[in-house]
Structure formats: structure tokens, C-alpha cells
Coordinates of C-alpha atoms in Angstrom, one line a residue:
M21 CA -140.6 -184.3 61.9
T22 CA -143.1 -182.7 64.3
I23 CA -141.9 -180.6 67.3
I24 CA -143.6 -179.3 70.4
N25 CA -144.3 -175.6 71.1
L26 CA -142.0 -174.5 74.0
M27 CA -143.3 -171.0 74.4
D28 CA -146.5 -169.2 75.2
E29 CA -148.1 -166.3 73.3
N30 CA -145.7 -163.9 75.1
N31 CA -142.6 -165.6 73.8
V32 CA -141.9 -167.0 77.3
V33 CA -140.3 -170.5 77.3
L34 CA -142.6 -173.0 79.0
Y35 CA -141.4 -175.7 81.3
N36 CA -142.8 -179.1 80.6
S37 CA -141.9 -182.0 82.8
E38 CA -142.8 -184.5 80.0
L39 CA -140.8 -182.6 77.4
F40 CA -137.9 -185.0 77.1
T41 CA -140.1 -188.0 76.8
K42 CA -142.1 -186.5 74.0
M43 CA -139.0 -185.5 72.1
V44 CA -137.2 -188.8 72.1
P45 CA -138.6 -190.2 68.8
A46 CA -137.9 -187.0 66.9
V47 CA -134.4 -186.6 68.3
Q48 CA -133.6 -190.3 67.5
E49 CA -134.7 -189.8 63.9
L50 CA -132.7 -186.5 63.6
A51 CA -129.6 -188.2 65.0
S52 CA -129.9 -191.0 62.5
I53 CA -130.1 -188.6 59.6
I54 CA -127.2 -186.5 60.8
N55 CA -125.0 -189.6 61.3
Q56 CA -125.6 -190.4 57.6
G57 CA -124.1 -187.0 56.6
M58 CA -127.5 -185.7 55.4
G59 CA -129.8 -182.9 56.3
T60 CA -133.6 -182.8 56.9
R61 CA -136.6 -180.6 57.4
I62 CA -137.8 -180.2 60.9
G63 CA -141.4 -179.1 61.3
Q64 CA -142.5 -177.0 58.3
S65 CA -139.9 -174.2 58.1
T66 CA -136.5 -175.5 59.2
V67 CA -133.6 -177.2 57.5
C68 CA -131.1 -178.8 59.8
S69 CA -127.7 -180.4 59.0
Q70 CA -124.0 -180.1 59.7
K71 CA -123.4 -179.1 56.0
M72 CA -123.6 -176.1 53.8
H73 CA -127.0 -175.2 52.4
T74 CA -127.8 -173.5 49.1
F75 CA -131.0 -172.4 47.4
D76 CA -132.1 -170.7 44.2
P77 CA -133.3 -167.2 45.1
Q78 CA -136.1 -167.7 42.5
Q79 CA -137.2 -171.0 44.3
P80 CA -136.2 -170.6 48.0
Q81 CA -138.7 -173.3 48.9
E82 CA -136.2 -175.9 47.5
V83 CA -133.0 -176.2 49.6
N84 CA -129.9 -178.2 48.8
V85 CA -127.8 -179.8 51.5
L86 CA -124.2 -180.2 50.3
Q87 CA -123.2 -183.5 51.9
D88 CA -119.5 -183.1 51.0
I89 CA -119.1 -179.6 52.5
D90 CA -119.0 -179.5 56.3
V91 CA -120.2 -176.1 57.6
G92 CA -117.7 -176.0 60.5
Q93 CA -114.7 -176.7 58.2
T94 CA -115.8 -174.3 55.5
C95 CA -117.1 -171.3 57.5
Y96 CA -115.2 -171.7 60.7
H97 CA -112.0 -173.4 59.5
R98 CA -112.3 -176.2 62.0
Q99 CA -110.1 -179.3 61.6
E100 CA -112.7 -181.9 62.5
P101 CA -116.1 -182.2 60.8
G102 CA -119.3 -182.9 62.6
I103 CA -119.0 -180.3 65.3
I104 CA -121.2 -177.4 64.1
Y105 CA -124.9 -177.7 63.5
H106 CA -126.5 -175.5 60.8
L107 CA -130.1 -174.4 61.1
D108 CA -132.0 -172.3 58.5
I109 CA -135.5 -171.2 59.6
F110 CA -137.4 -169.9 56.6
H111 CA -140.1 -167.1 56.7
E112 CA -141.7 -164.7 54.3
C113 CA -139.4 -161.9 53.0
G114 CA -139.0 -159.3 55.8
L115 CA -136.8 -158.3 58.6
V116 CA -136.5 -160.4 61.8
D117 CA -135.1 -158.5 64.8
H118 CA -131.9 -160.4 65.5
H119 CA -131.8 -159.0 69.0
L120 CA -135.2 -160.6 69.7
A121 CA -134.2 -163.8 68.1
A122 CA -131.0 -164.0 70.1
E123 CA -132.8 -163.3 73.3
N124 CA -135.3 -166.0 72.6
V125 CA -132.5 -168.5 71.9
R126 CA -130.7 -167.6 75.1
S127 CA -133.8 -168.2 77.1
A128 CA -134.6 -171.5 75.4
V129 CA -131.0 -172.8 76.0
K130 CA -131.3 -171.8 79.6
V131 CA -134.5 -173.7 80.0
Y132 CA -133.0 -176.7 78.2
N133 CA -130.0 -176.8 80.5
E134 CA -132.4 -176.6 83.5
H135 CA -134.3 -179.6 82.1
C136 CA -131.1 -181.5 81.7
S137 CA -130.1 -180.8 85.2
D138 CA -133.6 -181.8 86.6
Y139 CA -133.4 -185.1 84.7
S140 CA -129.8 -185.7 85.7
I141 CA -128.9 -186.0 82.1
T142 CA -125.8 -183.9 82.6
A143 CA -124.0 -182.2 85.4
S144 CA -125.2 -178.6 86.1
N145 CA -122.0 -177.2 84.5
D146 CA -122.0 -179.5 81.5
G147 CA -124.9 -178.2 79.5
V148 CA -125.1 -176.4 76.2
K149 CA -122.8 -173.3 76.1
V150 CA -124.7 -170.2 74.8
D151 CA -121.4 -168.6 73.9
F152 CA -121.0 -171.1 71.1
I153 CA -124.2 -170.1 69.2
D154 CA -124.2 -167.6 66.3
I155 CA -127.2 -166.0 64.6
Q156 CA -127.9 -164.0 61.4
T157 CA -131.0 -162.4 60.1
G158 CA -131.9 -159.6 57.7
T159 CA -131.1 -157.0 60.3
G160 CA -127.7 -158.3 61.6
G161 CA -126.3 -160.9 63.8
G162 CA -123.3 -162.3 65.7
R163 CA -122.7 -164.4 68.8
I164 CA -125.9 -164.5 70.8
T165 CA -124.1 -163.5 74.0
G166 CA -122.1 -160.7 72.2
S167 CA -123.0 -157.2 71.2
L168 CA -125.0 -158.4 68.2
D169 CA -123.5 -155.4 66.3
Y170 CA -122.2 -157.6 63.5
G171 CA -123.6 -159.0 60.2
K172 CA -124.4 -155.6 58.8
K173 CA -122.9 -156.0 55.4
I174 CA -125.5 -155.3 52.7
S175 CA -125.0 -158.5 50.8
L176 CA -125.2 -160.6 54.0
R177 CA -128.3 -159.0 55.3
K178 CA -130.0 -159.3 51.9
A179 CA -129.1 -163.0 51.7
H180 CA -130.9 -163.5 55.0
S181 CA -134.1 -161.6 54.2
N182 CA -136.1 -164.8 54.0
H183 CA -134.6 -167.0 56.7
V184 CA -132.8 -166.9 60.1
H185 CA -129.5 -168.6 60.1
V186 CA -128.2 -170.3 63.3
T187 CA -125.0 -172.2 63.8
M188 CA -124.1 -173.9 67.1
A189 CA -121.4 -176.1 68.5
L190 CA -123.1 -179.1 70.0
S191 CA -122.4 -182.7 71.1
Q192 CA -125.0 -185.2 69.9
R193 CA -126.2 -186.0 73.4
H194 CA -127.5 -182.4 73.5
L195 CA -129.3 -182.8 70.1
S196 CA -132.6 -182.1 71.8
C197 CA -131.5 -178.5 72.2
V198 CA -131.8 -178.0 68.5
L199 CA -135.6 -178.3 68.9
Y200 CA -135.6 -175.7 71.6
V201 CA -133.7 -173.3 69.5
I202 CA -135.9 -173.8 66.5
M203 CA -139.0 -173.0 68.4
A204 CA -137.4 -170.0 70.0
V205 CA -136.5 -168.6 66.5
E206 CA -139.9 -169.4 65.1
N207 CA -141.6 -167.4 67.9
A208 CA -139.3 -164.5 67.2
I209 CA -140.3 -164.6 63.5
L210 CA -144.0 -164.6 64.4
A211 CA -143.4 -161.7 66.9
C212 CA -142.1 -159.7 63.9
N213 CA -145.4 -160.2 62.1
L214 CA -143.9 -162.5 59.5
E215 CA -145.3 -165.9 58.4
L216 CA -143.2 -169.1 58.5
R217 CA -142.5 -170.6 55.1
R218 CA -142.6 -174.3 54.3
N219 CA -139.7 -175.9 52.5
E220 CA -141.3 -178.0 49.8
K221 CA -138.2 -180.0 49.1
V222 CA -134.9 -180.7 50.9
K223 CA -132.4 -182.3 48.6
N224 CA -129.2 -184.0 49.8
V225 CA -126.5 -183.4 47.1
K226 CA -123.2 -185.2 46.8
G227 CA -120.2 -184.2 44.7
A228 CA -120.3 -180.5 45.3
S229 CA -116.9 -178.8 45.8
K230 CA -116.5 -175.8 48.1
G231 CA -114.2 -174.3 45.6
K232 CA -117.2 -173.5 43.4
F233 CA -118.7 -171.2 46.0
D234 CA -117.7 -167.6 46.6
L235 CA -118.1 -166.9 50.3
S236 CA -116.7 -163.3 50.2
A237 CA -120.2 -161.8 50.6
Y238 CA -120.6 -163.9 53.8
A239 CA -117.1 -163.3 55.3
D240 CA -118.3 -160.3 57.3
K241 CA -118.8 -159.0 60.8
S242 CA -118.2 -161.8 63.3
D243 CA -117.3 -162.1 67.0
S244 CA -117.9 -165.9 66.8
L245 CA -116.2 -168.3 69.2
L246 CA -116.9 -171.2 66.8
Q247 CA -113.6 -170.6 64.9
G248 CA -111.2 -173.5 64.9
N249 CA -107.8 -173.4 66.5
D250 CA -106.2 -172.3 63.2
S251 CA -108.6 -169.5 62.7
S252 CA -106.0 -166.8 63.6
A253 CA -104.6 -167.3 60.1
V254 CA -108.0 -166.7 58.5
L255 CA -109.4 -163.9 60.6
S256 CA -112.8 -162.9 59.3
F257 CA -112.8 -159.9 57.0
Y258 CA -115.0 -157.8 59.2
Q259 CA -113.0 -158.4 62.3
K260 CA -109.9 -157.1 60.5
D261 CA -112.1 -154.2 59.3
K262 CA -113.4 -153.4 62.8
D263 CA -110.2 -153.9 64.7
G264 CA -108.3 -152.1 61.9
L265 CA -110.5 -149.1 62.5
D266 CA -110.1 -149.5 66.2
L267 CA -106.3 -149.6 65.7
G268 CA -106.5 -146.4 63.6
D269 CA -108.8 -144.8 66.2
V270 CA -106.2 -145.1 69.0
V271 CA -103.0 -144.7 67.0
D272 CA -103.8 -142.1 64.4
A273 CA -104.0 -139.3 67.0
T274 CA -100.2 -139.6 67.2
Q275 CA -97.3 -139.5 64.9
D276 CA -97.5 -143.3 64.8
L277 CA -100.4 -143.2 62.4
K278 CA -98.2 -141.9 59.6
E279 CA -95.8 -144.8 60.2
F280 CA -98.6 -147.3 60.6
S281 CA -100.7 -146.3 57.5
G282 CA -97.7 -145.7 55.3
P283 CA -95.6 -142.7 54.5
A284 CA -97.5 -139.4 54.0
D285 CA -96.4 -136.0 52.7
H286 CA -96.5 -134.1 56.0
H287 CA -94.7 -131.5 58.0
K288 CA -93.6 -132.5 61.4
N289 CA -94.2 -129.1 62.8
N290 CA -97.9 -129.3 62.0
S291 CA -98.7 -132.3 64.2
K292 CA -98.4 -132.6 67.9
P293 CA -96.7 -135.4 69.6
A294 CA -98.7 -137.8 71.7
S295 CA -98.8 -137.1 75.4
G296 CA -98.0 -139.7 78.0
V297 CA -101.7 -140.0 78.8
N298 CA -102.7 -140.6 75.1
S299 CA -99.8 -143.1 74.7
R300 CA -101.0 -145.1 77.8
R301 CA -104.6 -144.9 76.6
A302 CA -103.6 -146.3 73.2
A303 CA -101.5 -149.1 74.7
E304 CA -104.2 -150.2 77.1
C305 CA -106.8 -150.2 74.3
L306 CA -104.6 -152.2 71.9
V307 CA -103.7 -154.7 74.6
Q308 CA -107.4 -155.2 75.5
K309 CA -108.2 -155.9 71.8
G310 CA -105.3 -158.3 71.5
I311 CA -103.6 -156.2 68.9
I312 CA -100.3 -155.7 70.8
E313 CA -98.6 -157.9 73.3
L314 CA -96.6 -156.6 76.3
N315 CA -93.4 -158.3 77.3
E316 CA -91.5 -156.5 80.1
D317 CA -93.1 -153.2 79.3
Q318 CA -92.1 -153.6 75.6
G319 CA -95.0 -153.7 73.1
S320 CA -95.1 -155.7 69.9
L321 CA -97.8 -156.5 67.4
S322 CA -99.6 -159.8 68.0
M323 CA -100.6 -162.1 65.1
H324 CA -104.0 -160.5 65.2
G325 CA -102.4 -157.0 65.2
K326 CA -100.3 -157.9 62.2
Q327 CA -103.4 -159.0 60.4
C328 CA -105.1 -155.7 61.3
R329 CA -102.1 -153.8 60.0
S330 CA -102.2 -155.9 56.8
Y331 CA -105.9 -155.0 56.4
L332 CA -105.1 -151.3 56.6
E333 CA -102.2 -151.6 54.3
K334 CA -104.4 -153.4 51.7
Y335 CA -107.6 -151.4 51.8
L336 CA -106.6 -147.8 52.8
P337 CA -103.8 -146.9 50.4
E338 CA -106.2 -146.7 47.4
I339 CA -108.4 -144.1 49.0
Q340 CA -105.3 -142.3 50.5
A341 CA -103.7 -142.2 47.1
H342 CA -106.8 -140.7 45.6
L343 CA -106.9 -138.0 48.2
R344 CA -103.2 -137.2 47.7
K345 CA -103.8 -136.9 44.0
V346 CA -106.7 -134.6 44.5
V347 CA -104.8 -132.4 47.0
R348 CA -101.8 -132.2 44.6
S349 CA -104.1 -131.2 41.8
A350 CA -105.5 -128.4 43.9
K351 CA -102.0 -127.3 45.0
Y352 CA -100.6 -127.4 41.4
P353 CA -103.3 -126.2 39.0
L354 CA -102.6 -126.6 35.3
S355 CA -102.6 -122.9 34.8
Q356 CA -102.4 -119.8 36.9
P357 CA -103.7 -116.9 34.8
G358 CA -101.7 -113.7 35.4
K359 CA -98.9 -115.5 37.1
N360 CA -97.3 -117.5 34.3
K361 CA -94.2 -115.8 33.0
T362 CA -93.4 -118.5 30.4
L363 CA -94.3 -118.8 26.7
Q364 CA -95.2 -122.0 25.1
S365 CA -93.2 -122.7 21.9
K366 CA -95.4 -123.4 18.9
K367 CA -92.8 -125.8 17.5
K368 CA -91.9 -129.2 18.9
G369 CA -88.6 -130.6 19.7
C370 CA -87.2 -133.9 18.5
A371 CA -88.9 -135.8 21.3
G372 CA -92.2 -134.4 20.0
R373 CA -92.9 -132.5 23.3
N374 CA -93.7 -128.8 23.7
S375 CA -90.8 -127.0 25.4
L376 CA -91.1 -123.9 27.6
H377 CA -89.0 -120.9 26.6
Y378 CA -88.1 -118.0 28.9
M379 CA -87.9 -114.6 27.3
S380 CA -84.6 -112.7 27.5
T381 CA -86.3 -110.1 29.6
D382 CA -87.2 -112.6 32.3
H383 CA -84.9 -113.0 35.3
E384 CA -86.5 -116.1 36.8
F385 CA -84.9 -119.4 35.7
G386 CA -85.4 -123.0 36.7
E387 CA -82.9 -125.7 35.9
L388 CA -81.2 -125.6 32.5
E389 CA -82.6 -128.4 30.2
I390 CA -79.4 -129.5 28.2
S391 CA -81.1 -131.8 25.7
Q392 CA -83.9 -129.3 24.9
T393 CA -81.4 -126.5 24.6
V394 CA -79.1 -128.4 22.2
T395 CA -82.2 -129.6 20.2
A396 CA -83.4 -126.0 19.8
A397 CA -79.9 -124.8 18.6
A398 CA -79.5 -127.7 16.2
R399 CA -83.0 -127.1 14.7
K400 CA -82.1 -123.4 14.3
M401 CA -78.9 -124.3 12.5
V402 CA -80.7 -126.5 10.0
E403 CA -83.6 -124.1 9.4
Q404 CA -81.3 -121.1 8.9
E405 CA -78.7 -123.3 6.9
E406 CA -75.9 -122.2 9.1
N407 CA -72.5 -123.9 8.8
R408 CA -71.6 -123.6 12.4
F409 CA -73.3 -125.0 15.5
Q410 CA -73.7 -122.4 18.3
I411 CA -76.0 -121.9 21.2
S412 CA -77.5 -118.4 21.6
H413 CA -79.5 -116.9 24.4
E414 CA -82.8 -117.6 22.7
D415 CA -82.0 -121.3 22.4
L416 CA -81.8 -121.8 26.2
R417 CA -84.6 -124.0 27.7
Y418 CA -85.3 -124.3 31.4
T419 CA -87.5 -126.5 33.6
V420 CA -90.5 -124.6 34.8
N421 CA -91.2 -125.4 38.5
P422 CA -94.9 -124.8 39.1
K423 CA -95.6 -122.7 42.2
K424 CA -97.2 -124.6 45.0
R425 CA -100.2 -122.7 46.3
K426 CA -102.0 -122.9 49.6
I427 CA -105.4 -124.6 49.7
E428 CA -108.1 -125.0 52.4
I429 CA -109.8 -128.3 52.6
C430 CA -113.5 -128.6 53.4
L431 CA -114.4 -132.2 54.3
L432 CA -118.2 -132.8 53.9
I433 CA -119.4 -135.9 55.8
D434 CA -122.7 -137.7 55.3
A435 CA -123.8 -138.7 58.8
S436 CA -127.2 -140.1 57.9
S437 CA -128.4 -143.4 59.4
S438 CA -127.0 -145.5 56.6
M439 CA -123.5 -144.4 57.6
E440 CA -123.9 -145.7 61.2
G441 CA -121.2 -148.1 62.5
P442 CA -118.0 -148.9 60.7
R443 CA -118.7 -146.4 57.9
I444 CA -118.8 -143.3 60.1
R445 CA -115.8 -144.5 62.1
A446 CA -113.9 -144.9 58.8
A447 CA -114.9 -141.4 57.8
K448 CA -113.5 -140.1 61.1
M449 CA -110.3 -142.0 60.6
L450 CA -110.0 -140.6 57.0
A451 CA -110.4 -137.1 58.4
K452 CA -107.5 -137.6 60.7
F453 CA -105.4 -139.1 58.0
L454 CA -106.1 -136.2 55.7
F455 CA -105.3 -133.7 58.4
L456 CA -101.9 -135.4 59.1
S457 CA -101.1 -135.6 55.4
T458 CA -101.2 -131.9 54.6
A459 CA -100.0 -128.6 56.0
D460 CA -103.1 -126.9 54.9
R461 CA -106.1 -125.8 57.1
M462 CA -109.0 -128.2 57.2
S463 CA -112.6 -127.9 58.2
V464 CA -115.4 -130.6 58.7
I465 CA -119.0 -130.0 57.8
V466 CA -121.6 -132.6 58.7
F467 CA -125.1 -133.2 57.4
H468 CA -128.0 -135.4 58.4
K469 CA -131.7 -135.3 59.3
N470 CA -132.8 -131.8 58.1
R471 CA -129.7 -129.8 58.9
A472 CA -126.1 -129.2 58.1
W473 CA -123.5 -127.5 60.3
V474 CA -119.8 -126.7 60.7
Q475 CA -118.5 -129.4 63.1
V476 CA -114.8 -128.3 62.9
P477 CA -113.9 -124.8 61.6
F478 CA -110.8 -124.3 59.6
T479 CA -107.9 -125.3 61.8
R480 CA -104.4 -126.8 62.1
D481 CA -105.1 -127.9 65.6
L482 CA -105.0 -131.7 65.7
E483 CA -106.5 -132.0 69.3
Q484 CA -109.4 -129.7 68.3
L485 CA -110.1 -131.9 65.2
E486 CA -110.0 -135.2 67.2
E487 CA -112.2 -133.9 70.0
Q488 CA -114.8 -132.4 67.8
I489 CA -115.2 -135.2 65.2
E490 CA -115.7 -137.8 68.0
D491 CA -119.1 -136.1 68.6
I492 CA -120.4 -137.0 65.1
K493 CA -123.3 -139.5 65.3
A494 CA -125.0 -141.1 62.3
C495 CA -128.8 -140.9 62.1
G496 CA -131.7 -139.6 60.1
E497 CA -132.1 -138.8 56.4
T498 CA -129.6 -137.5 53.8
P499 CA -130.0 -133.8 53.0
L500 CA -127.1 -133.7 50.5
A501 CA -128.2 -130.4 48.9
L502 CA -128.3 -128.8 52.3
G503 CA -124.8 -130.1 53.1
L504 CA -123.3 -128.8 49.8
T505 CA -125.0 -125.4 50.4
A506 CA -123.7 -125.1 53.9
C507 CA -120.2 -125.9 52.6
L508 CA -120.4 -123.2 49.9
Q509 CA -121.7 -120.7 52.4
Y510 CA -119.0 -121.4 54.9
I511 CA -116.3 -121.1 52.2
D512 CA -117.7 -117.7 51.1
K513 CA -118.0 -116.5 54.7
T514 CA -114.4 -117.4 55.6
K515 CA -113.1 -116.3 52.2
A516 CA -111.2 -119.6 52.0
R517 CA -108.3 -119.6 49.6
N518 CA -108.4 -122.2 46.8
P519 CA -110.9 -124.4 48.5
L520 CA -111.0 -128.2 48.0
I521 CA -114.3 -129.9 48.8
I522 CA -114.2 -133.6 49.7
L523 CA -117.6 -135.3 50.0
L524 CA -117.9 -138.6 51.9
T525 CA -121.2 -140.3 51.3
D526 CA -122.8 -143.7 50.7
G527 CA -126.1 -142.9 48.9
V528 CA -128.4 -140.6 47.1
P529 CA -130.1 -137.7 48.9
T530 CA -133.4 -138.3 50.6
L531 CA -134.3 -134.8 51.7
G532 CA -134.5 -131.8 49.5
A533 CA -133.4 -128.2 50.2
I534 CA -134.9 -126.2 47.3
T535 CA -137.7 -128.3 45.9
N536 CA -139.3 -131.7 46.8
D537 CA -136.8 -133.4 44.5
P538 CA -133.7 -134.0 46.7
V539 CA -131.7 -135.6 43.8
S540 CA -132.2 -132.6 41.5
D541 CA -131.6 -130.2 44.3
A542 CA -128.1 -131.6 45.0
L543 CA -127.2 -131.5 41.3
E544 CA -128.3 -127.9 41.1
V545 CA -126.0 -126.9 44.0
A546 CA -123.2 -128.9 42.5
K547 CA -123.4 -126.6 39.4
S548 CA -122.4 -123.7 41.7
I549 CA -119.2 -125.6 42.8
K550 CA -118.2 -125.8 39.1
A551 CA -119.2 -122.2 38.5
K552 CA -117.0 -121.0 41.4
K553 CA -114.1 -123.1 40.1
Y554 CA -113.7 -124.9 43.4
S555 CA -111.9 -128.2 43.5
F556 CA -114.2 -131.1 44.3
T557 CA -114.0 -134.9 44.8
C558 CA -116.6 -137.4 46.0
I559 CA -115.8 -140.7 47.7
G560 CA -118.9 -142.9 47.5
L561 CA -120.2 -146.4 48.2
K562 CA -122.5 -148.6 46.3
P563 CA -125.3 -149.0 45.3
H564 CA -125.7 -145.4 44.1
L565 CA -122.4 -145.0 42.2
D566 CA -124.1 -143.8 39.0
Y567 CA -125.7 -140.8 40.7
L568 CA -122.5 -139.9 42.6
K569 CA -120.5 -140.0 39.4
Q570 CA -123.1 -137.7 37.9
L571 CA -122.8 -135.4 40.9
A572 CA -119.0 -135.2 40.6
A573 CA -119.2 -134.5 36.9
V574 CA -121.7 -131.7 37.4
A575 CA -119.5 -130.2 40.1
G576 CA -116.5 -130.4 37.7
G577 CA -114.7 -132.7 40.0
T578 CA -113.6 -136.3 40.4
F579 CA -115.1 -139.5 41.9
Y580 CA -113.7 -142.5 43.7
A581 CA -115.8 -145.6 44.3
V582 CA -115.6 -147.9 47.3
D583 CA -117.1 -151.1 46.1
E584 CA -119.3 -153.5 48.1
L585 CA -119.8 -156.9 46.5
E586 CA -123.1 -158.7 46.6
N587 CA -123.4 -162.5 46.1
K588 CA -126.5 -164.7 46.5
G589 CA -127.4 -168.3 46.9
M590 CA -125.8 -169.4 50.2
C591 CA -127.6 -169.6 53.5

């Protein structure tokens, strides 16, 4: 099918009074193919259908149209098939600015609606609705009339590095609009200095089952209005992620976060109750997001709110549990040289466990261990061949209660450009959770570009923490060695007691502090953490888990991985 250029060299849509007449044959042919449940190539670069498309990443020029899998039913959970049109416009591998592509599509649809009105094809208010068009490229996507701050997931962007994906709700009488949209996207691709790529073969395939395809890598950031009426039950993964973080942002500044995120080991005296202003702000924000519903001034979670809560309950506890474990390890070390008044028995009891024995000169006792005491006395009777069972002072065994020590937490946050968006917001939320989960002082150190600084000094003031971490912005490179060095210097300067360093990062360092090798520099600083016997843990994201594990090992600490799955093949 051959289509007509609708834009000039400046990407401005051209008005052509003969446009509809010229398009009639192409649109009729396209309608016939669509009505047969098939897909087709339009021009050289575009595949169009109402079905799912797949391709082999090794042979992207060959595209399969899965005739039995309606894109609206599969991706948008619509009841009726044949509502959503699916366009994939292919180009050489590279990044197409999704903001530019969306702007071009909006302009093209506007001109199309003007043409419809001029030719009295439809009423002025019955044209194509731009709110019902979604776009995705290698840089992001979303609804073309929305913020376009979606589609940032690594696997999703990578899957669209060679084509622009467009879905739109359209009645067949407006099928001509598809051609406008295609040309708008093609001009955006060319404006990004990328070449269009021809599809050598479009194959219509029957018998494919949607159960064979894992769509988890594609179920990401979406503000789409194409969802069916039952979509509330299948809210997109990213929307739960995004609104879940929003919910945490407005709630976790109060005591409610502890109840919302699950029970935490905290001290009520160390957190401040929410003021009336904060409570009103939180309520207004949650109502606007559709998370809570107000009925006679009484708030309750909406269906969407319950799903957001479920998201937090599902994905946060693992990280929270890891942090609690690390904090406990720092508070209750395995040994406290110079403070331990107990002796380890060289012999084992019947249960095969070492027992702790207080000397008769000691005057500190825990709870009496009956079974261990009886076992010790019985063993003595057998070994000494006594005829009578008796318990002497030296047989007594007590539970040793380890002393809880104060720690001071230093949270080190990577604020490089790769942490922008949901990741940096999640880091802030985690900082608040950590603060509310412990009675110990906490500080926040941030690093990005070519600097590292103390964002929040050691404090137990919740309002101070909330106010100062909100100013953290993600941008620039990753000077990890600089961040670790700043952390150690601050700990030494403040003479912090039993410091615990928690590093939040998503990648390898890109800027050195000692040499021109940023990776080695960070490992060298990590050795100092181990040498000083500071507690350390790293919470890291793919794809650099191996390096972060090595970093944690060199620092003598622990590592927790937050996975990000990557799948290929759908488009």
C-alpha cells in the first residue's frame, strides 16, 4: 500500500483538499484486510492490524500477525474484539523521541478531524479522540495527551529500540486517520536522524495461544484510557507501582505508614503525629488520585487504593525484612570483646548444642535453663560414677541475653540520572520507612555528577528528614567512590557509634575519585569499610548485580538484589 506524505520538511502537517479522494483506494484495501482478521504492511515500514505482533530479534524484518490474539483484549482487557488498532513503525536501531512522536501524532489527528469537518464526513465533535491513542518508543511513552512519563522500564524500552508502537481506539469510518498517524510517526523518526526499515515479510499466523506469551516485561508504566471496563481488576503493574509510591509519599510522613506498610519495630515516642494540615494534604492528594473515597467526611480505600496497598504489601516487605535483619545484626553483634562475662563450655549437651556457663563469681544471671541444667548434672553423675543425682552450683545454666547496642545509620543514596523517576522516589520512601522503623539516629548522604554531600545530618527529627530528602534530584554520573569516601569521612567527623552504612544504587560507578578507573576506586574505598569493621549492606538493581555483590563482599557486608526482568519478541 502506498500512502501520501502529509508533512513538509519541518514536520508540519500539510492541508490537502484532495487528500480524502487520494486515500480512498488505500483505505478500502486496508478495511478489507482488517475485516478478514489479518494484518498488512502499509508503505515500507509499518505493520497494521488489530492483533498482537511478534518478531524474531535476529530477523526483525519478518513480522508475525497473530490472528487469534486481539490486541485490545490481550493488552487492554477489553471485552469486545476489533476496537483497538495496532501499528508498529520500524526503523534502524536507535532512540526516537517519544515526546516528538506524540506531538506529531496530535497534530496529525487535529488536521484529520478538520478534514472530516470540512468534508462533512462527521460532526465537528465526532472525530478521532486523541485521548485514546497510546505510543511507545525506545525512550518512553504513554497516552499522547498525558505526561508521557511512562514506558521507562528497561525491558520495555529495549524491546522498542527498532520500532515505534502505536495503539488507538478507532471506528472503521475513521480508518483514514491511521494513514495520518503513520506519516506523523515516520516524520518523527526521520527527525531523529534514523532511517525507516522495510518489513520484508508480514505473515498472518493462526492457532497461536496468548498463554504462550509472557507479557510481564510489557506490563509497565501506563496512563492509558484504552483499558476495558473490567480493567480495575487488572490494573497495570506500573500504575500500582507509581500510585503505590504516591500513597507512600503522602502517608508515610505520619504514623499511618507503619500501619499501612506492615508492623515495624518502632518507638512511638520517636515519631511525631501528623498535624491537621498534613492530614488534610494527604486526604486531598489520595482523593485526587482515586486511592480513597470520601463518604460523609469518612474516608475508605477505593478498589484502586486496595490494589495499591496490595502492591506495597507484595513488593516492599522483602526489602524491609532485609533492612530489619541488617539493623538487628548491627545492634546484636555476634561478639562484644571485653564485655562478655560468659564462658563457652567445651563439652556439648545431649541436644548437641554448646551451652553457656556463668562462673560462680559472676552476679549477672539470665533466665534459668532447666533442661540444660539437668543435662549438665546428669552428665556429671555419669562421668564421676556417682550414685546419687544432685544439682550443684556449677551445673546451673542460664540464658544469655545479648546486650542491645545503639547504632547510627548512614543511608547512602545514588542520585545519578539512571535513578530518575520512580527509583529515586522509592529511595526516599525507603528512607522514611527506615527512619520510622528504628529508634537510632540516621543521616542521608547523596552522590551524583562529580560530588557527594550530607543531605541530612544525623537526626531523630522526622520533619527535618522529610523536608530535606524532598530536595534530592536525580541527574548526572555515578561517582560511587566519592559517595563512599564522603560517608566514611562524615562517620569519622561525627564519631558515630557502631555505624551502619546502607547503599542504594542501580549501577556501576561511572566517575572515579582516585584514578581514572571508577570501578576499582569504589572497591578500594570499600576495603576501608571492612578494615574499620563498619556494618554495610547494598541494595542494588540489575543489570550490574555481579559488581555490586563484589562491592558488598569487599566491604565485608551483605547484598540485596531488586530484580528487573527482561523479555523480548513482542511489539
